[in-house]
CSV table of C-alpha atoms and ligand atoms in Angstrom, one decimal:
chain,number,residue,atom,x,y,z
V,1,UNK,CA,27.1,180.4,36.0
V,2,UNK,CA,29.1,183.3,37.4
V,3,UNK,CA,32.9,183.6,36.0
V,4,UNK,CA,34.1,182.8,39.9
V,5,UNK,CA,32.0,179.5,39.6
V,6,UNK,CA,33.3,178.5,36.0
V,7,UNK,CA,37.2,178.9,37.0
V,8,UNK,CA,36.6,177.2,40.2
V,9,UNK,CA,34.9,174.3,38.5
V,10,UNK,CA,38.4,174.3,36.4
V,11,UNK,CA,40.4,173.9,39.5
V,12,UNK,CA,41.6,170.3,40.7
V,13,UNK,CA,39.3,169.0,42.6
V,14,UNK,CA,41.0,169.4,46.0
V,15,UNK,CA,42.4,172.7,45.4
V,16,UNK,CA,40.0,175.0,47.3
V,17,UNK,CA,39.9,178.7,46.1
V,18,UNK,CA,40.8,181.2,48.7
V,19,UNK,CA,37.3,182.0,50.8
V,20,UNK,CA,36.9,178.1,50.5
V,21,UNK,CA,40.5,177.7,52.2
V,22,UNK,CA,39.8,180.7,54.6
V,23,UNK,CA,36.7,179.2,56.2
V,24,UNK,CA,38.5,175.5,55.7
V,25,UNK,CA,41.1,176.7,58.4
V,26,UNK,CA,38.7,179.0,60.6
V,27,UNK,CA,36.4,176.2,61.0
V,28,UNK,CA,39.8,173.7,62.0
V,29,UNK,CA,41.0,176.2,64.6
V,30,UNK,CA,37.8,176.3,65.7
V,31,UNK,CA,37.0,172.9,66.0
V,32,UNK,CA,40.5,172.3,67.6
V,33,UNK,CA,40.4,174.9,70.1
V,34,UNK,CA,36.6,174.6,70.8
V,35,UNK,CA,35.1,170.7,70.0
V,36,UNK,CA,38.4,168.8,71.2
V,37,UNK,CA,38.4,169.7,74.9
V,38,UNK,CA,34.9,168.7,74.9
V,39,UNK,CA,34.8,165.9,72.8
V,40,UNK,CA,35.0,163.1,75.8
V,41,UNK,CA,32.1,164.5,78.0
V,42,UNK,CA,30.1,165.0,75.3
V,43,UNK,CA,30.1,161.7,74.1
V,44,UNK,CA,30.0,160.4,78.0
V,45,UNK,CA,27.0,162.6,78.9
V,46,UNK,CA,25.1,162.0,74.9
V,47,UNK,CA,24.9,165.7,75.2
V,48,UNK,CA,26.1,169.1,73.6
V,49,UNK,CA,26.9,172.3,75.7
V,50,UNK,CA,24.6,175.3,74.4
V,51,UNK,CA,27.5,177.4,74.9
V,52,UNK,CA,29.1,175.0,72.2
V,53,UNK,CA,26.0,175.8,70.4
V,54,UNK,CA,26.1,179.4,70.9
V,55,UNK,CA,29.6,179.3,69.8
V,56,UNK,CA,28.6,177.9,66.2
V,57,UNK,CA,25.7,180.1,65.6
V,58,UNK,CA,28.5,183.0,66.4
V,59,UNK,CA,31.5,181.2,64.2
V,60,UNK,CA,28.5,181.5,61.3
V,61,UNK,CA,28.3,177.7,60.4
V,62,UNK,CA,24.6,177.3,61.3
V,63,UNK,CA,23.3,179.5,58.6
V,64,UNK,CA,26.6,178.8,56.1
V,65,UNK,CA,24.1,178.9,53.2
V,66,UNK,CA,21.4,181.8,54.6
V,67,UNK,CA,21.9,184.9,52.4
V,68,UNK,CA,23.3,187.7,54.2
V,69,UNK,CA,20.2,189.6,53.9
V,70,UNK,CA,18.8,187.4,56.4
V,71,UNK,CA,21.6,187.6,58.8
V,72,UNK,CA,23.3,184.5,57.4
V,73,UNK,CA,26.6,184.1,55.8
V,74,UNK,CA,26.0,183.8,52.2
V,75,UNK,CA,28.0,181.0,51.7
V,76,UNK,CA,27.9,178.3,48.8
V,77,UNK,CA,26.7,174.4,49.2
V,78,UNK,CA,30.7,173.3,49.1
V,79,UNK,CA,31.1,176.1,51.9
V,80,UNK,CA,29.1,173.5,54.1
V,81,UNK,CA,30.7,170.0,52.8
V,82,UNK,CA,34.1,171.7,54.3
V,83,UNK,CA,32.2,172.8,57.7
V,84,UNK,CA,30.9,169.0,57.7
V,85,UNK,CA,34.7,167.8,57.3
V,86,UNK,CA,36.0,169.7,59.4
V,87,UNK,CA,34.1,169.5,62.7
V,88,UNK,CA,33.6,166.2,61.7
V,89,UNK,CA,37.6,165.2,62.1
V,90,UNK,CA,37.4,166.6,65.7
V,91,UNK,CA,33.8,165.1,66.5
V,92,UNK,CA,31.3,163.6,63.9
V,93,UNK,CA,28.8,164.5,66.4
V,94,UNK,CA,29.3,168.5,66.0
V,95,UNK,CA,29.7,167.6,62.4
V,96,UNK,CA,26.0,166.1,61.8
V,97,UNK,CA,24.2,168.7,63.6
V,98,UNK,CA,25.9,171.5,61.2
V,99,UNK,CA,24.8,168.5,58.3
V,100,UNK,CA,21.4,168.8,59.5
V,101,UNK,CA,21.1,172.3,59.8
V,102,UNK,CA,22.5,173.6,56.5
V,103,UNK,CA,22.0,170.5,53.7
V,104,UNK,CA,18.7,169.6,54.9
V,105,UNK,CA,16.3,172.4,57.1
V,106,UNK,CA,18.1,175.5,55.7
V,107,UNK,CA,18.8,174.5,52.3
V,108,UNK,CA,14.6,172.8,52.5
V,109,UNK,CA,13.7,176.3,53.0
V,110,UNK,CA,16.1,178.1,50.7
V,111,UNK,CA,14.3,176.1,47.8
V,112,UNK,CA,11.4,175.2,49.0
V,113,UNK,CA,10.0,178.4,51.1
V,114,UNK,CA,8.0,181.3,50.0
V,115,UNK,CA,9.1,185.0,50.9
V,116,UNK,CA,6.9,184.7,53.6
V,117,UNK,CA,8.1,181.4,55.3
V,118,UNK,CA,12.2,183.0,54.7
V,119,UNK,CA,11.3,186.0,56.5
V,120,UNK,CA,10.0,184.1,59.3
V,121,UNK,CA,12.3,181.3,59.5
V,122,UNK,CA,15.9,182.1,58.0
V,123,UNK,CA,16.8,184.9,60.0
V,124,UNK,CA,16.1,182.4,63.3
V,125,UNK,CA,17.8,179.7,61.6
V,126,UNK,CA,20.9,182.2,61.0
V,127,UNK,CA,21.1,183.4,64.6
V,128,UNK,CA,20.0,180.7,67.5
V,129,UNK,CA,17.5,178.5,66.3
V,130,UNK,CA,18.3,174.6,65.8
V,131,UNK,CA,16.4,173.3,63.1
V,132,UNK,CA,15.8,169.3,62.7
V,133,UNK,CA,14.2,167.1,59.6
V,134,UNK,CA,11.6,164.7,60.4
V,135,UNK,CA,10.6,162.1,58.1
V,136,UNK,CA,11.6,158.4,59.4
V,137,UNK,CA,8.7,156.5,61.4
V,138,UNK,CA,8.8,153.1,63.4
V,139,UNK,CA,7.4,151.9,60.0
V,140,UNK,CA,9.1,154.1,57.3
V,141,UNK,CA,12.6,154.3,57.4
V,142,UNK,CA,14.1,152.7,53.5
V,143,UNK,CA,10.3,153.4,52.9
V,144,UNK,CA,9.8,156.4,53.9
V,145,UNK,CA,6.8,157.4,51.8
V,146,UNK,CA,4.5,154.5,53.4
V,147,UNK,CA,4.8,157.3,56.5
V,148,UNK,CA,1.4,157.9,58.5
V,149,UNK,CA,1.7,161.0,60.0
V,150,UNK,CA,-1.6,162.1,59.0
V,151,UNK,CA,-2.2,165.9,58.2
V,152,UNK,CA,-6.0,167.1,57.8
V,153,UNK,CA,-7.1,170.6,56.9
V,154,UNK,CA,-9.0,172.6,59.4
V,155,UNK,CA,-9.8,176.1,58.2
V,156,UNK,CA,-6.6,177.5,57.9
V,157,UNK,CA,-4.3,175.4,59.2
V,158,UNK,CA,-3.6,171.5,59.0
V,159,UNK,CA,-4.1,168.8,62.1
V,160,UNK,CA,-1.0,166.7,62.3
V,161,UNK,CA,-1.2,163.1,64.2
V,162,UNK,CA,1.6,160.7,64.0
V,163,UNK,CA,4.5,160.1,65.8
V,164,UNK,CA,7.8,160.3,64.5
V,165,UNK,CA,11.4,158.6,64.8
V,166,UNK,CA,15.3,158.9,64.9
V,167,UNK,CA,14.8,162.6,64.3
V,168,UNK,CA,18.8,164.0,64.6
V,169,UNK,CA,19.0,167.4,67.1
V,170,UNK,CA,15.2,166.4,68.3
V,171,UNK,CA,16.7,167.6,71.7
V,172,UNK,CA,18.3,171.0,70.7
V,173,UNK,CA,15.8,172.1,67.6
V,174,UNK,CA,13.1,174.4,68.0
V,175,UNK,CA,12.1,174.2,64.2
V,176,UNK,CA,11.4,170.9,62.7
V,177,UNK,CA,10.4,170.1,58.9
V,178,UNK,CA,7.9,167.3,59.5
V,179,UNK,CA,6.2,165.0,57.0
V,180,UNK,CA,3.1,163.9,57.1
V,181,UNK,CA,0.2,162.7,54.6
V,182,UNK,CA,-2.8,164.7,53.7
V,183,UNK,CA,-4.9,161.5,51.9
V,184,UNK,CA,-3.0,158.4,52.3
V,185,UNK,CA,-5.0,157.1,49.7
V,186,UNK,CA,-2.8,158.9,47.1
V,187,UNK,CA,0.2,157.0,48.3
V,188,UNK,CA,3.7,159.7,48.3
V,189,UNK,CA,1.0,162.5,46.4
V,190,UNK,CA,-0.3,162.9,49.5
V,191,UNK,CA,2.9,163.8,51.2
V,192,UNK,CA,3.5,167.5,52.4
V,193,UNK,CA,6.5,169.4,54.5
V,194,UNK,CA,4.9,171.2,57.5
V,195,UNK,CA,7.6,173.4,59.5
V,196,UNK,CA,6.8,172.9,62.7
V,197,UNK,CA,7.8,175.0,66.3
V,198,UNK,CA,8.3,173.3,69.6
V,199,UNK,CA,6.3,175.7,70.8
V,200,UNK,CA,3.0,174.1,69.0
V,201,UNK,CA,0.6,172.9,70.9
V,202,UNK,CA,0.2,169.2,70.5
V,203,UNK,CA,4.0,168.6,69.8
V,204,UNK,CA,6.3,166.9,71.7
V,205,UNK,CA,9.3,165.5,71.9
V,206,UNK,CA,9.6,161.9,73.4
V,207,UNK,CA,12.5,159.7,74.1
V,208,UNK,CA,16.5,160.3,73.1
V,209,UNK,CA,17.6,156.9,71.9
V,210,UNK,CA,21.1,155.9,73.8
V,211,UNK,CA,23.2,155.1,71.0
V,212,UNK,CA,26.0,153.0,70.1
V,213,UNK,CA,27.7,156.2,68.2
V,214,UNK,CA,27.4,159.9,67.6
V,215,UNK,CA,26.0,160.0,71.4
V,216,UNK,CA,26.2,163.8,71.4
V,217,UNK,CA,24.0,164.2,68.8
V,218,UNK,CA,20.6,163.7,70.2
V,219,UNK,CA,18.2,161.1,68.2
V,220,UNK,CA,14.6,162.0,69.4
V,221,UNK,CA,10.7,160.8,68.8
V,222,UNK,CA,8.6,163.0,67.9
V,223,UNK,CA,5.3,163.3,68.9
V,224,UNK,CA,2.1,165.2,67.3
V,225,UNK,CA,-1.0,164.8,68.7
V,226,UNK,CA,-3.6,167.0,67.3
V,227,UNK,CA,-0.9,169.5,66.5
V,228,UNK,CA,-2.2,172.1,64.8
V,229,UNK,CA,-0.2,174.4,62.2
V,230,UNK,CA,-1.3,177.1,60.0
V,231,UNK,CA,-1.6,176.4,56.6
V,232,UNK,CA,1.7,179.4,56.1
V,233,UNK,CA,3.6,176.8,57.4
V,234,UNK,CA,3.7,174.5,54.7
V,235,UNK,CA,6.6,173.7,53.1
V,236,UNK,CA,6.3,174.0,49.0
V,237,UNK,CA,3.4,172.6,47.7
V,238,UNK,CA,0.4,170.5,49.2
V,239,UNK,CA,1.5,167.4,47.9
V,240,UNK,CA,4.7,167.8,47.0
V,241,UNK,CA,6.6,167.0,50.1
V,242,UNK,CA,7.9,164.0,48.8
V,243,UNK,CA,9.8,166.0,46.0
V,244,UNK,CA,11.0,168.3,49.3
V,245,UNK,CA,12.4,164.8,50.6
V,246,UNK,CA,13.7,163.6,47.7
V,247,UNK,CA,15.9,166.6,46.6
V,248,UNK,CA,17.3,167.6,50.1
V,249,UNK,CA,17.9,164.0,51.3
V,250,UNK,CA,19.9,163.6,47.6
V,251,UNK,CA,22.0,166.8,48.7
V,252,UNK,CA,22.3,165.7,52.5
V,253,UNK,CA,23.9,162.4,51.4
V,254,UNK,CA,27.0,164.3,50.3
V,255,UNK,CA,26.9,166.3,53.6
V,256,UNK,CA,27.3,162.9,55.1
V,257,UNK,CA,29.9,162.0,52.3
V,258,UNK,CA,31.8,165.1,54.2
V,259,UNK,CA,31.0,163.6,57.7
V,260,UNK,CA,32.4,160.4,57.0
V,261,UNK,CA,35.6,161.9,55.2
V,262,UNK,CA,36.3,164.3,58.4
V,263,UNK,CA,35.9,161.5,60.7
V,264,UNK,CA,38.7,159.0,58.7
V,265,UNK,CA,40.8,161.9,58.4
V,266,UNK,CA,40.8,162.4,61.7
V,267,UNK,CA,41.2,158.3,62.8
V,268,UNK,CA,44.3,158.3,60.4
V,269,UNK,CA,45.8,161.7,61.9
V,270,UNK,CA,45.7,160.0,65.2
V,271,UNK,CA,47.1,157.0,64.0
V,272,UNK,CA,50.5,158.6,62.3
V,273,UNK,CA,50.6,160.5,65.4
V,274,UNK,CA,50.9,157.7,67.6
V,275,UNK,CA,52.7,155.2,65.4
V,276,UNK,CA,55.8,157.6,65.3
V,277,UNK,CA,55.2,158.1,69.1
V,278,UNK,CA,55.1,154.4,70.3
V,279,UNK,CA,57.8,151.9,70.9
V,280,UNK,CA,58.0,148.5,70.5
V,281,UNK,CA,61.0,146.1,69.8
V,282,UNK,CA,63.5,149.2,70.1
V,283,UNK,CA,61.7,151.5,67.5
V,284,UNK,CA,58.7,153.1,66.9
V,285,UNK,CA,56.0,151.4,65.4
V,286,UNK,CA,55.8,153.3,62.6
V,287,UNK,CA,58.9,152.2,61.4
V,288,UNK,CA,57.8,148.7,60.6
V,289,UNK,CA,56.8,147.7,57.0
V,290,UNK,CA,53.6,146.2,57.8
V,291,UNK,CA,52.2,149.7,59.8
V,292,UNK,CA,53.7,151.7,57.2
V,293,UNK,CA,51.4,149.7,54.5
V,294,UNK,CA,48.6,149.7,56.7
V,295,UNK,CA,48.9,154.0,56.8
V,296,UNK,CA,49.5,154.1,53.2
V,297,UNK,CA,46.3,152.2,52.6
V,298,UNK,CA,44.2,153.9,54.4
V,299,UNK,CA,45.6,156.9,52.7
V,300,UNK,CA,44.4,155.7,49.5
V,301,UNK,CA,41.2,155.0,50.9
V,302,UNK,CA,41.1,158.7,52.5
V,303,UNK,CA,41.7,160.2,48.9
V,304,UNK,CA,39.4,158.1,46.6
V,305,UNK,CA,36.4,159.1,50.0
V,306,UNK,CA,37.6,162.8,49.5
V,307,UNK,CA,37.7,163.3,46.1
V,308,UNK,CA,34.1,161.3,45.5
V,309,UNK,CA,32.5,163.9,47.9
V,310,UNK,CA,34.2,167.1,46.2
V,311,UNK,CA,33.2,166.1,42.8
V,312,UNK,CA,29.5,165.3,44.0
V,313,UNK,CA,29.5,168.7,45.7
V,314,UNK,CA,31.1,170.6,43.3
V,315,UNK,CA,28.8,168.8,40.3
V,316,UNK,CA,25.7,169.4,42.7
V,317,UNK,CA,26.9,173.3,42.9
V,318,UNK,CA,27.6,173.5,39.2
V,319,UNK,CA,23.7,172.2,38.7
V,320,UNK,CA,25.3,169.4,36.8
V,321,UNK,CA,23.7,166.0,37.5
V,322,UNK,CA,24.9,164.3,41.3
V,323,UNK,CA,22.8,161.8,42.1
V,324,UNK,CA,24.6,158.8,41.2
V,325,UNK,CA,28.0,160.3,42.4
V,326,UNK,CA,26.1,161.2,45.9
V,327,UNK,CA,25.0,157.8,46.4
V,328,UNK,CA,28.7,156.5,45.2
V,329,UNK,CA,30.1,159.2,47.5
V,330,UNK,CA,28.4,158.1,50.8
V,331,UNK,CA,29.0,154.4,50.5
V,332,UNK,CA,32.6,155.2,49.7
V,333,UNK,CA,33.5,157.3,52.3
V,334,UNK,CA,30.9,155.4,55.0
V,335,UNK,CA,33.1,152.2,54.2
V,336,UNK,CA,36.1,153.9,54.3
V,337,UNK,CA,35.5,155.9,57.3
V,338,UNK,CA,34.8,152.3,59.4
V,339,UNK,CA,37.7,150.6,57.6
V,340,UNK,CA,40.4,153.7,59.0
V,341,UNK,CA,39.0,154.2,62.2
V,342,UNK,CA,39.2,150.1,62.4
V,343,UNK,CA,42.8,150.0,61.7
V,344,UNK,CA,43.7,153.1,63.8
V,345,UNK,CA,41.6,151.0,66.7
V,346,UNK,CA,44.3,148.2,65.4
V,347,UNK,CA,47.4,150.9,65.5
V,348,UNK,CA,46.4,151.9,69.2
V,349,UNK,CA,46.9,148.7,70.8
V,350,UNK,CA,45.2,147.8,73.9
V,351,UNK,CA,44.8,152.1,74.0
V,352,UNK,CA,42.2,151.9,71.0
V,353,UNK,CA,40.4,149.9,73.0
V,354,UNK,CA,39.4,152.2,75.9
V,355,UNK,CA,37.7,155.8,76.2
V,356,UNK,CA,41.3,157.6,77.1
V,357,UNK,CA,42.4,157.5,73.7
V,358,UNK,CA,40.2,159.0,71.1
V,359,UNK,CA,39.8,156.0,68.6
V,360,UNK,CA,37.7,153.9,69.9
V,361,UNK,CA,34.6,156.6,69.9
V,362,UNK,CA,35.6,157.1,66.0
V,363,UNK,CA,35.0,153.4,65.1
V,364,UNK,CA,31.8,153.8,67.0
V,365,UNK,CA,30.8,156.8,65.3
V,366,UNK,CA,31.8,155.7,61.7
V,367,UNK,CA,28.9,152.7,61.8
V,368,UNK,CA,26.1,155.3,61.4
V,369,UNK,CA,27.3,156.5,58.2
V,370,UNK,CA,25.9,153.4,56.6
V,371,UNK,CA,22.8,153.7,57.5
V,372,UNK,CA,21.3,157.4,57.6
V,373,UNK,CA,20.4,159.1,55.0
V,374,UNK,CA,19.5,156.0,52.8
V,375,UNK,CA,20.7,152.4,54.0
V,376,UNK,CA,23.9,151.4,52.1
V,377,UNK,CA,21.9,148.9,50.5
V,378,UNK,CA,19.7,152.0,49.3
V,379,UNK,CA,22.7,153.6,47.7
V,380,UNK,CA,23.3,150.9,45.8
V,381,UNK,CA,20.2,150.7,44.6
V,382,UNK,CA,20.3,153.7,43.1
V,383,UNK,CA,24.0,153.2,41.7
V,384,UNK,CA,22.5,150.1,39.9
V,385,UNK,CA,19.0,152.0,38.6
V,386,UNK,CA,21.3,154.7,36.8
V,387,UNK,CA,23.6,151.5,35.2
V,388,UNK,CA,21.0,149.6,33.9
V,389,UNK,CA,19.0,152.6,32.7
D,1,FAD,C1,21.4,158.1,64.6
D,1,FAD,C2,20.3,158.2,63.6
D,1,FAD,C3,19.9,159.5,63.2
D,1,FAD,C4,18.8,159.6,62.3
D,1,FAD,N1,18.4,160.9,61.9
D,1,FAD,C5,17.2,161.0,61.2
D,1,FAD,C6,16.7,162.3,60.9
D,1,FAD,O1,17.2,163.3,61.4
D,1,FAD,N2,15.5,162.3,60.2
D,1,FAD,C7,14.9,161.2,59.8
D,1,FAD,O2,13.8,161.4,59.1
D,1,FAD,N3,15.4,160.0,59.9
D,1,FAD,C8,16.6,159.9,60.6
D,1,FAD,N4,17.1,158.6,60.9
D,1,FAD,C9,16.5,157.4,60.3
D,1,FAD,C10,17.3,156.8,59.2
D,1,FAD,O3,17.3,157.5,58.1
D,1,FAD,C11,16.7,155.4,59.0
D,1,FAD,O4,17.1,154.6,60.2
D,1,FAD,C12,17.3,154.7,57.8
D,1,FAD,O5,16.8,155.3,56.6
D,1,FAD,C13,16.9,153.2,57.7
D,1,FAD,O6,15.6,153.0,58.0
D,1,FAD,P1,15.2,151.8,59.1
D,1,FAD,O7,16.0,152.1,60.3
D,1,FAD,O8,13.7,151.8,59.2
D,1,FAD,O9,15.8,150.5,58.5
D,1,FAD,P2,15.0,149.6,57.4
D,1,FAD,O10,14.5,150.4,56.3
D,1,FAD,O11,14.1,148.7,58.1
D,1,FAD,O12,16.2,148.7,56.9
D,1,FAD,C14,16.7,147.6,57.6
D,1,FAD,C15,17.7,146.9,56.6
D,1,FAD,O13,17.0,146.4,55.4
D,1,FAD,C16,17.6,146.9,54.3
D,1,FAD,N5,16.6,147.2,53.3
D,1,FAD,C17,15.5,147.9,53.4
D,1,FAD,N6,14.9,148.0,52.2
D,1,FAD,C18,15.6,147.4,51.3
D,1,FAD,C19,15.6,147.2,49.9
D,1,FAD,N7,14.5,147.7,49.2
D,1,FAD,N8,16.6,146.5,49.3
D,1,FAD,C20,17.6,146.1,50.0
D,1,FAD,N9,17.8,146.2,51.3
D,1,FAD,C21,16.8,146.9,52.0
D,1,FAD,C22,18.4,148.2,54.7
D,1,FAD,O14,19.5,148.4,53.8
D,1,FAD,C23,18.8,147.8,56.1
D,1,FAD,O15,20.0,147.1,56.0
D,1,FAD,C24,18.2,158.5,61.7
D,1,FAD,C25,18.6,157.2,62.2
D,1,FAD,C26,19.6,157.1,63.1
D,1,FAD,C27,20.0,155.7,63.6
C-alpha cells in the first residue's frame, strides 16, 4: 500500500482527498451543464446523443481506471464510485453506462487481460469505444452459470452460438465481454470470457427492450450465431470465466451502490428545492412539521446509502475484504434510492406525477437497482452465507 493510500484510508469516510474532490466537482459541473438539458429527451426517445457520448470519452470518465499509458486517466476504483454518483444525481441512465464501462469491461480487462489483449483493447476503451458485459440469458439470470452460450474450438479461434439478454449499452458498445460455455458438461468449469467486436461476423444485436426505467440506457439481445473469435480474444483462462464473472460483478455492485446513492441525492435535492419554493395554507411547504420530518428522514437514509458504498469502495481499494459490505451496500442504497425518490414523488404534488417535473422519471429509474447486478434476494443471500459461516 502506497503512503497516499494508507492516509486516505485514515480519513473519514466522506472526506474525499483533493484529486477525489477535484474530479467529484468536474464531473458535477459536467453533468449539470451537459446531462440536465438532455435529461427529458433522452428518457422520451430511450436514447443517448453520441455527442453526449463523445463528450464523456473527452471529460475522461470512460477509461477513469485505464492507465495513462494507454491513453486513460489513471484513476483509482473510488475515482469511478464518484463518477457513478455523480452523473447518476443528474440521470441514472448516464450513470450506468459509465458503471458498465469502468467496474465491469475495463476493470475485466485490467485484471483479467494479457499484454496482448490491453494493447488491443484499452487504448479503444480509453478514447471512443463503448464496451458492454454479457452474461444474463432468457434462462440464466440469478443463475447465471446454467448459461448456454456454447463456445467450441476451431483451430485457433472458438465458435460461439447462443443468444444473449438484457445486455446494458448493447446499442452503443462495439466491444462486448460475452460468456459462453466450452463443455457444458463441466457445469460453471466450462465457462470462459470471450471479448467480442460488433464487427464479428455472426454477431448481432437484436431487440432494445422498452423499459419501465433507465430508458436511455439501451438493454439489448445479443445474438451469436456461428460467431467466430480467435482464441487471443479470450478473456483469462479457458475455464475460468466464471471467476471473471464473479469478481467484477462483486465490484460492479458497489458501482451500482454509487448509482443508486446519486440518484436519491438527486430526488431529495429536488425535493428541498421545491418544498421551500411551494405554497400552500399561506406558507411554504417546507415549513410544516410533517415535510420537515419526511426530508430529515430521507436524509438519514441518504447518509447510512452513502457511507455503506464509500466503505465498500474504499475496503475493495484497500484489498481488504468487500463482499459482504457490497452486497449490504446495494440493497441499502437500492431501497433507499426507491424510498426518496417515492417521497419526493409525494413532495411534488400532483407535479411528481407528470414528465415536466423531474421526479417522477427518478422513482422509475430507482426500481432497477433491485434487481441488476444480483436480485435483492441474491444480496441477501450472500449477507446471510457470511453470518452463518
Ligand atoms: C435494465 C437491465 C439491465 C441489465 N443489464 C445486464 C447486463 O449488462 N449484463 C448482463 O449480463 N445482465 C444484465 N441484466 C440482467 C440482470 O442481471 C438480471 O435480470 C438479474 O440478474 C435477474 O435475473 P432474471 O431477470 O433472470 O430474474 P430471475 O433470476 O428469474 O429472478 C426472478 C425473481 O426470483 C428471485 N430469485 C431467483 N433465484 C432466487 C433464489 N435462489 N433465492 C431467492 N430468490 C430468488 C429473484 O430475486 C427475483 O425476485 C440487466 C437487466 C435489466 C432489467
Amino acid at each position: 500500500m502506497t503512503q497516499d493510500t494508507a492516509e486516505q484510508s485514515a480519513l473519514p469516510l466522506t472526506v474525499l482527498a483533493e484529486d477525489e474532490t477535484i474530479l467529484r466537482d468536474s464531473i458535477r459541473e459536467f453533468a449539470n451543464a451537459q446531462v440536465r438539458p438532455l435529461v427529458r429527451e433522452m428518457d422520451e426517445h430511450a436514447k443517448f446523443p453520441r455527442t453526449l457520448i463523445d463528450k464523456l470519452f473527452d471529460l475522461g470518465v470512460m477509461g477513469i481506471e485505464i492507465p495513462e499509458a494507454y491513453g486513460g486517466s489513471g484513476g483509482r476504483f473510488f475515482h469511478s464510485v464518484l463518477a457513478v454518483e455523480e452523473l447518476s444525481r443528474v440521470d441514472p441512465s448516464v450513470g450506468v453506462l459509465v458503471d458498465v464501462q469502468n467496474t465491469l469491461v475495463i476493470n475485466a480487462l485490467l485484471r483479467w487481460g494479457n499484454d496482448d489483449v490491453k494493447q488491443r483493447y484499452l487504448p479503444k476503451l480509453a478514447s471512443a469505444t463503448v464496451g458492454a458485459y454479457a452474461l444474463s440469458e432468457a434462462g440464466s439470470g440469478s443463475d447465471a452459470f446454467a448459461l448456454t452460450t456454447r463456445a467450441r474450438e476451431d483451430g485457433d479461434a472458438f465458435v460461439l452460438s447462443g443468444r444473449k439478454l438484457w445486455i446494458t449499452n448493447g446499442n452503443e458498445a462495439d466491444l462486448f465481454i460475452v460468456f459462453a460455455t466450452v463443455n457444458p458438461d463441466a457445469g460453471y468449469r466450462g465457462i470462459t470470457a470471450f471479448l467480442v467486436e460488433r464487427g464479428f461476423a455472426g454477431f448481432t444485436v437484436g431487440k432494445k427492450e422498452d423499459k419501465l426505467g433507465i430508458r436511455a440506457s439501451s438493454t439489448c439481445e445479443l445474438i451469436l450465431e456461428d460467431c467466430r473469435v480467435p482464441r487471443a480474444n479470450v478473456l483469462g483462462e479457458i475455464g475460468k470465466g466464471y471467476k471473471v464473472a464473479i469478481e467484477t460483478l462483486n465490484e460492479g455492485r458497489i458501482g451500482i451502490g454509487a448509482q443508486m446513492v446519486g440518484l436519491a441525492k438527486g430526488a431529495l435535492q429536488h425535493a428541498i428545492a421545491y418544498t421551500k419554493e411551494r405554497k400552500q395554507f399561506g406558507k411554504s411547504i417546507g415549513e410544516f412539521q410533517a415535510v420537515q420530518h419526511q426530508l430529515a428522514r430521507a436524509a438519514v437514509d441518504v447518509e447510512a446509502a452513502t457511507l455503506s458504498v464509500y466503505n465498500a469502495a474504499r475496503l475493495r481499494e484497500a484489498g481488504r475484504p468487500f463482499l459482504t459490505e457490497a452486497a449490504i451496500c446495494k440493497i441499502l442504497s437500492s431501497e433507499v434510492a426507491e424510498r426518496v425518490a417515492s417521497l419526493a414523488v409525494n413532495l411534488f404534488g400532483g407535479n411528481g406525477f407528470v414528465k415536466e417535473y423531474p421526479v417522477e422519471k427518478l422513482y422509475r429509474d430507482a426500481k432497477i437497482g433491485q434487481i441488476y447486478e444480483g436480485t435483492s434476494n441474491l444480496q441477501l443471500q450472500t449477507i446471510a452465507k457470511q453470518l452463518l459461516s
